[in-house]
PDB file of C-alpha atoms in Angstrom:
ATOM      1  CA  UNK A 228     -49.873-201.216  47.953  1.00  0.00           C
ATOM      2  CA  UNK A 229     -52.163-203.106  45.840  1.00  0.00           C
ATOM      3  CA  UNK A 230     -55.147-201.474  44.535  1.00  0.00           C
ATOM      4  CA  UNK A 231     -58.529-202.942  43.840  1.00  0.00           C
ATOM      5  CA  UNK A 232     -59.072-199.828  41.736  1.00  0.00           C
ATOM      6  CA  UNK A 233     -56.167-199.713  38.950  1.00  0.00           C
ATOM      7  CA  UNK A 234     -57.703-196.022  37.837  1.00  0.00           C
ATOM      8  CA  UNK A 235     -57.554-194.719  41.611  1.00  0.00           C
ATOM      9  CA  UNK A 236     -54.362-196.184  42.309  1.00  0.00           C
ATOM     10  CA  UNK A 237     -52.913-195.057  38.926  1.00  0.00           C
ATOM     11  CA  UNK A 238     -54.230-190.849  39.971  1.00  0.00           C
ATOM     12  CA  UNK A 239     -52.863-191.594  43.607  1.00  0.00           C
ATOM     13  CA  UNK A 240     -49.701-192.745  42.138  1.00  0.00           C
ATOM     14  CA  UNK A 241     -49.394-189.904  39.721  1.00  0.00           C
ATOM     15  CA  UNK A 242     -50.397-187.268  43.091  1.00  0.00           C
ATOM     16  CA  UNK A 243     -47.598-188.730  45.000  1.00  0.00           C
ATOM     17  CA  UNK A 244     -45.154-188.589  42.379  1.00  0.00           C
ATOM     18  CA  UNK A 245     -45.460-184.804  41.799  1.00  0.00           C
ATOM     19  CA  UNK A 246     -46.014-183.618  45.509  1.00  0.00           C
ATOM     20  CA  UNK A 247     -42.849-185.379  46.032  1.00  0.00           C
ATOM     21  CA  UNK A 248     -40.771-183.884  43.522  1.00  0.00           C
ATOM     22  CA  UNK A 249     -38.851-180.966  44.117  1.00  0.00           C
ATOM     23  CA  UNK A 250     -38.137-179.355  40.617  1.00  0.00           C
ATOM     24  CA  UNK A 251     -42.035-178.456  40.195  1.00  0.00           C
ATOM     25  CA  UNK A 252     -43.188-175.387  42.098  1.00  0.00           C
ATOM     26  CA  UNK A 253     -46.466-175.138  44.035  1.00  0.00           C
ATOM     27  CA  UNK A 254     -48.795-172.991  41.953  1.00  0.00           C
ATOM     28  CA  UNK A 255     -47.790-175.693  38.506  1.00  0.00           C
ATOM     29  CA  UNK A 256     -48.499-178.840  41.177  1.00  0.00           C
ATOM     30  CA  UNK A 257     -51.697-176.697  42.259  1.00  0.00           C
ATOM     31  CA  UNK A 258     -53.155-176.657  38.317  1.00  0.00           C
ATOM     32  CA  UNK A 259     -51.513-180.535  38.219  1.00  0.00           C
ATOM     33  CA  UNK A 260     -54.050-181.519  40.869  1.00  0.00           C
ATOM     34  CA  UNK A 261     -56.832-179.488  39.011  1.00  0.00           C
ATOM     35  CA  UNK A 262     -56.445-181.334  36.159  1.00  0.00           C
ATOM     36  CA  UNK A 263     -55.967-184.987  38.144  1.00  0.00           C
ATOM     37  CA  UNK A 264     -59.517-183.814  39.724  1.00  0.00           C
ATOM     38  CA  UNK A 265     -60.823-183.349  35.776  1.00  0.00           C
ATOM     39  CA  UNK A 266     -59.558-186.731  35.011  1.00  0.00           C
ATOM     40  CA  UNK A 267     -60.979-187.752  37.967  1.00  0.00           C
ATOM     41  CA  UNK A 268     -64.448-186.884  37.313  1.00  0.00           C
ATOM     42  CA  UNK A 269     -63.979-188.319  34.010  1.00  0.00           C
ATOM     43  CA  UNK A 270     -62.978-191.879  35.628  1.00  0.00           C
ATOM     44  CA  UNK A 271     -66.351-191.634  37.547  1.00  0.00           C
ATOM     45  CA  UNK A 272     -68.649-190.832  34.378  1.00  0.00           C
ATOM     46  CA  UNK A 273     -66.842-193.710  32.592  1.00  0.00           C
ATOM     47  CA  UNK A 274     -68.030-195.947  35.152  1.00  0.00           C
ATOM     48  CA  UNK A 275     -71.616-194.933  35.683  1.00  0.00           C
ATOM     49  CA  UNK A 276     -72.148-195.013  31.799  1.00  0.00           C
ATOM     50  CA  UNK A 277     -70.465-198.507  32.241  1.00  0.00           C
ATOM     51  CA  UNK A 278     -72.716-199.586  35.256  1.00  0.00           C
ATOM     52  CA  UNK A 279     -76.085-197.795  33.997  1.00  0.00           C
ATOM     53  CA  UNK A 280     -77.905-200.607  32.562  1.00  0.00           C
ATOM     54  CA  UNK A 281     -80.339-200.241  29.208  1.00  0.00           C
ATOM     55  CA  UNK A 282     -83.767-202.093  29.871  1.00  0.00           C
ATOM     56  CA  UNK A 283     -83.635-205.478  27.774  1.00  0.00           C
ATOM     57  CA  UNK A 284     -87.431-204.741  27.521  1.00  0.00           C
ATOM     58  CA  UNK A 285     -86.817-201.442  25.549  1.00  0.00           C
ATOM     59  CA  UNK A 286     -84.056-202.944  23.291  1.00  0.00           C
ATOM     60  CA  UNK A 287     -86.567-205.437  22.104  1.00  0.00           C
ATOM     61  CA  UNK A 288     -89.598-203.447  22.162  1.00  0.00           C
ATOM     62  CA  UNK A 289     -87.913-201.450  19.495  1.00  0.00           C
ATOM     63  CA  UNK A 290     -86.419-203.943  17.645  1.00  0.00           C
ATOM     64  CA  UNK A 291     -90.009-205.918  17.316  1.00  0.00           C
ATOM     65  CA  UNK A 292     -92.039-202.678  16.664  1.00  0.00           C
ATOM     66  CA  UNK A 293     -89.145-201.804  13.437  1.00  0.00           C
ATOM     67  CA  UNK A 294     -90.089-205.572  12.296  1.00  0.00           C
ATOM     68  CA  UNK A 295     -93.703-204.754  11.939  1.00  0.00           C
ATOM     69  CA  UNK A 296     -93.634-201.519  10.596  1.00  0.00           C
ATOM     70  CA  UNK A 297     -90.915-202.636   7.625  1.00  0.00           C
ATOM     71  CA  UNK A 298     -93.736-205.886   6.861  1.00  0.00           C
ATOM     72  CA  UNK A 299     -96.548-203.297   6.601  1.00  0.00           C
ATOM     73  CA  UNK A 300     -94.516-200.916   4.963  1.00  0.00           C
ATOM     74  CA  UNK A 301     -94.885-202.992   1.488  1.00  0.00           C
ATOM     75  CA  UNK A 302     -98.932-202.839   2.164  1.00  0.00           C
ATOM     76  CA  UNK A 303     -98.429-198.713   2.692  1.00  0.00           C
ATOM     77  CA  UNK A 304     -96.844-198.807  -0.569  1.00  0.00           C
ATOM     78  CA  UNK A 305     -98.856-200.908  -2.581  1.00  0.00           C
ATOM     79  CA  UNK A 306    -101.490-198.552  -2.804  1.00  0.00           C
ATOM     80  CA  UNK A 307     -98.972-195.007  -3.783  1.00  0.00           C
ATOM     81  CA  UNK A 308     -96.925-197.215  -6.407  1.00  0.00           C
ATOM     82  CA  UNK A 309     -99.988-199.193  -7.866  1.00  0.00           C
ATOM     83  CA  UNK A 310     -98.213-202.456  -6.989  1.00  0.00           C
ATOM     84  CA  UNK A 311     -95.311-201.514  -9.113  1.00  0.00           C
ATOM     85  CA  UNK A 312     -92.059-203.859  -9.033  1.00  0.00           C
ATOM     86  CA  UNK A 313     -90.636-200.722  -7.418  1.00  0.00           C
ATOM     87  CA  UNK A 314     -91.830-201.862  -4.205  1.00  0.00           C
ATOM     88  CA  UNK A 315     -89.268-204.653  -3.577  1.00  0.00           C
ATOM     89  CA  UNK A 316     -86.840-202.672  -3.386  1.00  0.00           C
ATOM     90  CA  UNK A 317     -87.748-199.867  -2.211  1.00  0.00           C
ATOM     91  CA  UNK A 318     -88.827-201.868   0.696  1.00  0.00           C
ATOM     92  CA  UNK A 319     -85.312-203.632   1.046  1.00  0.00           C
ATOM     93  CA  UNK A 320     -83.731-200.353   0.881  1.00  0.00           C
ATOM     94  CA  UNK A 321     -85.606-198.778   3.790  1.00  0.00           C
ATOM     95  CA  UNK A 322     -85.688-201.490   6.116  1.00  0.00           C
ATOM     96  CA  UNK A 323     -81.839-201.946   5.214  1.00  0.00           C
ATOM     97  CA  UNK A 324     -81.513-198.262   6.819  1.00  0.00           C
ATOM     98  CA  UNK A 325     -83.998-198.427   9.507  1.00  0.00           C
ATOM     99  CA  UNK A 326     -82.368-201.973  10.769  1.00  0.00           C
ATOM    100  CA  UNK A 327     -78.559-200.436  10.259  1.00  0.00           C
ATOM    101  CA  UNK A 328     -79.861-197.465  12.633  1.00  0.00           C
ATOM    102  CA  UNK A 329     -81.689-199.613  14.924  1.00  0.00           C
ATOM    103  CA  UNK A 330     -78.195-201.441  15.360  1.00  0.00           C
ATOM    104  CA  UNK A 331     -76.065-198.203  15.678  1.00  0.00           C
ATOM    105  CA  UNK A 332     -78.403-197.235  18.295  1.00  0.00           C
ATOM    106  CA  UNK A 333     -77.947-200.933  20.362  1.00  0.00           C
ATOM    107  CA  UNK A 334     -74.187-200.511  20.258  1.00  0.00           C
ATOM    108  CA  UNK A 335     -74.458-196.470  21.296  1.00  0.00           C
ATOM    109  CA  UNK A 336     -75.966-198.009  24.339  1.00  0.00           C
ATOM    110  CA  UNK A 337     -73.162-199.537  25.641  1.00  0.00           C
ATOM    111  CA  UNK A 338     -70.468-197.864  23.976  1.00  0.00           C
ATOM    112  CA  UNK A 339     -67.669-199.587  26.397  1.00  0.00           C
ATOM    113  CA  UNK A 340     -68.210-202.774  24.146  1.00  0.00           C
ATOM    114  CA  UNK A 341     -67.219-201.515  20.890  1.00  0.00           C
ATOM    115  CA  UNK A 342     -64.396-199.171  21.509  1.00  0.00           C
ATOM    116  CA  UNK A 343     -60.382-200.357  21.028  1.00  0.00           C
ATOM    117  CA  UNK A 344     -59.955-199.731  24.878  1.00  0.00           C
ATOM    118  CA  UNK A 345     -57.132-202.734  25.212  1.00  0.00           C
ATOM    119  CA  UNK A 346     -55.051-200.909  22.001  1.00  0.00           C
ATOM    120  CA  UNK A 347     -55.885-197.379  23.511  1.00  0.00           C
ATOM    121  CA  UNK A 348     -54.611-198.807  27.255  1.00  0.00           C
ATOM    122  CA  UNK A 349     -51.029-200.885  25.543  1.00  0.00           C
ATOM    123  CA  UNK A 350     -49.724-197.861  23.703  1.00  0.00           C
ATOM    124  CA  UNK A 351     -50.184-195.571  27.111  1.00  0.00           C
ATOM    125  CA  UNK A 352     -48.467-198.781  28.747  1.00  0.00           C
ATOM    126  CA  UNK A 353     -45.590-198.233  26.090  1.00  0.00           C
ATOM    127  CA  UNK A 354     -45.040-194.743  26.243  1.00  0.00           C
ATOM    128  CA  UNK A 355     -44.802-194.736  29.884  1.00  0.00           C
ATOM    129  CA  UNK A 356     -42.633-197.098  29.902  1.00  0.00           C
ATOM    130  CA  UNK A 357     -40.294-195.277  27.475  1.00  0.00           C
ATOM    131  CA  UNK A 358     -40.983-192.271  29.601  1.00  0.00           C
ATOM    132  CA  UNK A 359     -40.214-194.117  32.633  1.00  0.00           C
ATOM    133  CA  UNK A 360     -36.768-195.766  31.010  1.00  0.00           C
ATOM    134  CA  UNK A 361     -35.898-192.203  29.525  1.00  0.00           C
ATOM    135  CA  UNK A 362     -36.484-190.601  33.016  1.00  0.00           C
ATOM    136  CA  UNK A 363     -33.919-193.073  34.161  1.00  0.00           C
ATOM    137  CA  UNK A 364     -31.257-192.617  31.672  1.00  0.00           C
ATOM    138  CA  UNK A 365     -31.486-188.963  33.012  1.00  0.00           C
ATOM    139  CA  UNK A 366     -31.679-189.434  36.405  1.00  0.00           C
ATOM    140  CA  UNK A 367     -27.672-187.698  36.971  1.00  0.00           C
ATOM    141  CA  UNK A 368     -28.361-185.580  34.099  1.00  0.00           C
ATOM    142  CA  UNK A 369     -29.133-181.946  34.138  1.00  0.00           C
ATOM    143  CA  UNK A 370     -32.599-180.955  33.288  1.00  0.00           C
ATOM    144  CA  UNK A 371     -33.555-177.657  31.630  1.00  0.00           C
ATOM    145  CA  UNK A 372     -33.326-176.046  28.019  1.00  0.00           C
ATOM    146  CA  UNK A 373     -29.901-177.386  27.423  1.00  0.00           C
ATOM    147  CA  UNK A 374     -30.688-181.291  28.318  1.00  0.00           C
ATOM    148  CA  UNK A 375     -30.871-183.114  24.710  1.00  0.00           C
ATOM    149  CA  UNK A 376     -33.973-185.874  25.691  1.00  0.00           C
ATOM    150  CA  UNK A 377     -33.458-187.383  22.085  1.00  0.00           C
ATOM    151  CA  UNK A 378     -29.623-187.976  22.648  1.00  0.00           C
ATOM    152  CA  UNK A 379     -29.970-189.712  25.494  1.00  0.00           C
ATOM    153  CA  UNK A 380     -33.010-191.980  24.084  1.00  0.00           C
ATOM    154  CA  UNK A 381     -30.442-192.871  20.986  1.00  0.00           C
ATOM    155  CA  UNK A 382     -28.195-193.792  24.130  1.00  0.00           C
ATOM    156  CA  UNK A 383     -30.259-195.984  26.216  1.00  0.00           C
ATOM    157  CA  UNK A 384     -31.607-197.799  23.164  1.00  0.00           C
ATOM    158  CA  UNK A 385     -27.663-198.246  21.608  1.00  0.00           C
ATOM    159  CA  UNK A 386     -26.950-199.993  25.395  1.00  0.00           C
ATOM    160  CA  UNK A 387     -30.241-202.651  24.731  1.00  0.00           C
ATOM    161  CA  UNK A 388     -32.357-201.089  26.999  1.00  0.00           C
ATOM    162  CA  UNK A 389     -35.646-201.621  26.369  1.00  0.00           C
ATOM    163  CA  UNK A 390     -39.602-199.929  26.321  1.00  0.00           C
ATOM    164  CA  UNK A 391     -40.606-201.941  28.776  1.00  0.00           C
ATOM    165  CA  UNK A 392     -40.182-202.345  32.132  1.00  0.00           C
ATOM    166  CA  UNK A 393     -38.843-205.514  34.318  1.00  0.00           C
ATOM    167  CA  UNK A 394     -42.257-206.699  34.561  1.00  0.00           C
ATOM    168  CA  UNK A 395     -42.934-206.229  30.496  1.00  0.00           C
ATOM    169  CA  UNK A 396     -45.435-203.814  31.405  1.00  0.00           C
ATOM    170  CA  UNK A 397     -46.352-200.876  33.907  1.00  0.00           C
ATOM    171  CA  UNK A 398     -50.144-203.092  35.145  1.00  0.00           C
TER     172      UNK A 398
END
């Protein structure tokens, strides 16, 4: 099945997975789907911060009313540093900070845009694929305290099998 929604399909995937398996008992897949309905909720605040829009009109009414105040602000000063050559850059120095937090605050507002989300989203890829290749290798292997995971990692990786998945990826 094809999902429109990668993130829905990816928590329905992960639901089927453990109601189907048969080593888990009920009260660990009963906290399992607790926490799929906390990541769940997460999924859904991630997209309305994504979809929320910040008014263009606010951006810019900041930015222009930080412009005036940092060309009057040499005027403010003239008169409590009797037009001393302090004032240059003491100027350039507050407007510097004022304009760097004026720009920390634009990219706060859509935070989506300036995180590593593609690195973030390749190394789950790759893990999950190891997991995935690793569950393999131990598919007629016993599971439990005595199972050696590392073992038969070394294995699988001595016989050229690989991270990734046929596809060279799990999306």
């Amino acid at each position: 099945m094809a999902a429109g929604h990668v993130p829905t399909q990816a928590l329905s995937d992960i639901s089927r997975v453990v109601r189907r398996c048969d080593v888990i008992d009920g009260s660990t897949k009963s906290r399992f789907d607790l926490h799929l309905d906390e990541l769940s909720n997460a999924i859904v605040t991630c997209e309305r911060l994504i979809k929320t829009p910040v008014p263009l009109v606010y951006t810019r009414h900041a930015g222009r009313f930080l412009a005036l105040w940092v060309l009057l602000l040499p005027f403010a000063l003239a008169g409590e540093l009797d037009s001393n050559f302090l004032m240059v850059p003491i100027s350039t120095l507050v407007a510097v900070f004022f304009f760097g937090i004026e720009e920390l605050g634009i990219q706060i507002e859509e935070p989506f845009s300036i995180m590593p989300l593609d690195d973030v989203v390749l190394g789950i890829d790759q893990r999950l694929c190891q997991m995935l290749d690793h569950d393999v290798s131990l598919a007629d292997q016993p599971i439990g305290p005595d199972a050696s995971p590392l073992a038969a990692q070394a294995d699988g990786a001595a016989r050229g099998g690989g991270a990734e998945g046929p596809g060279g990826g799990l999306f």
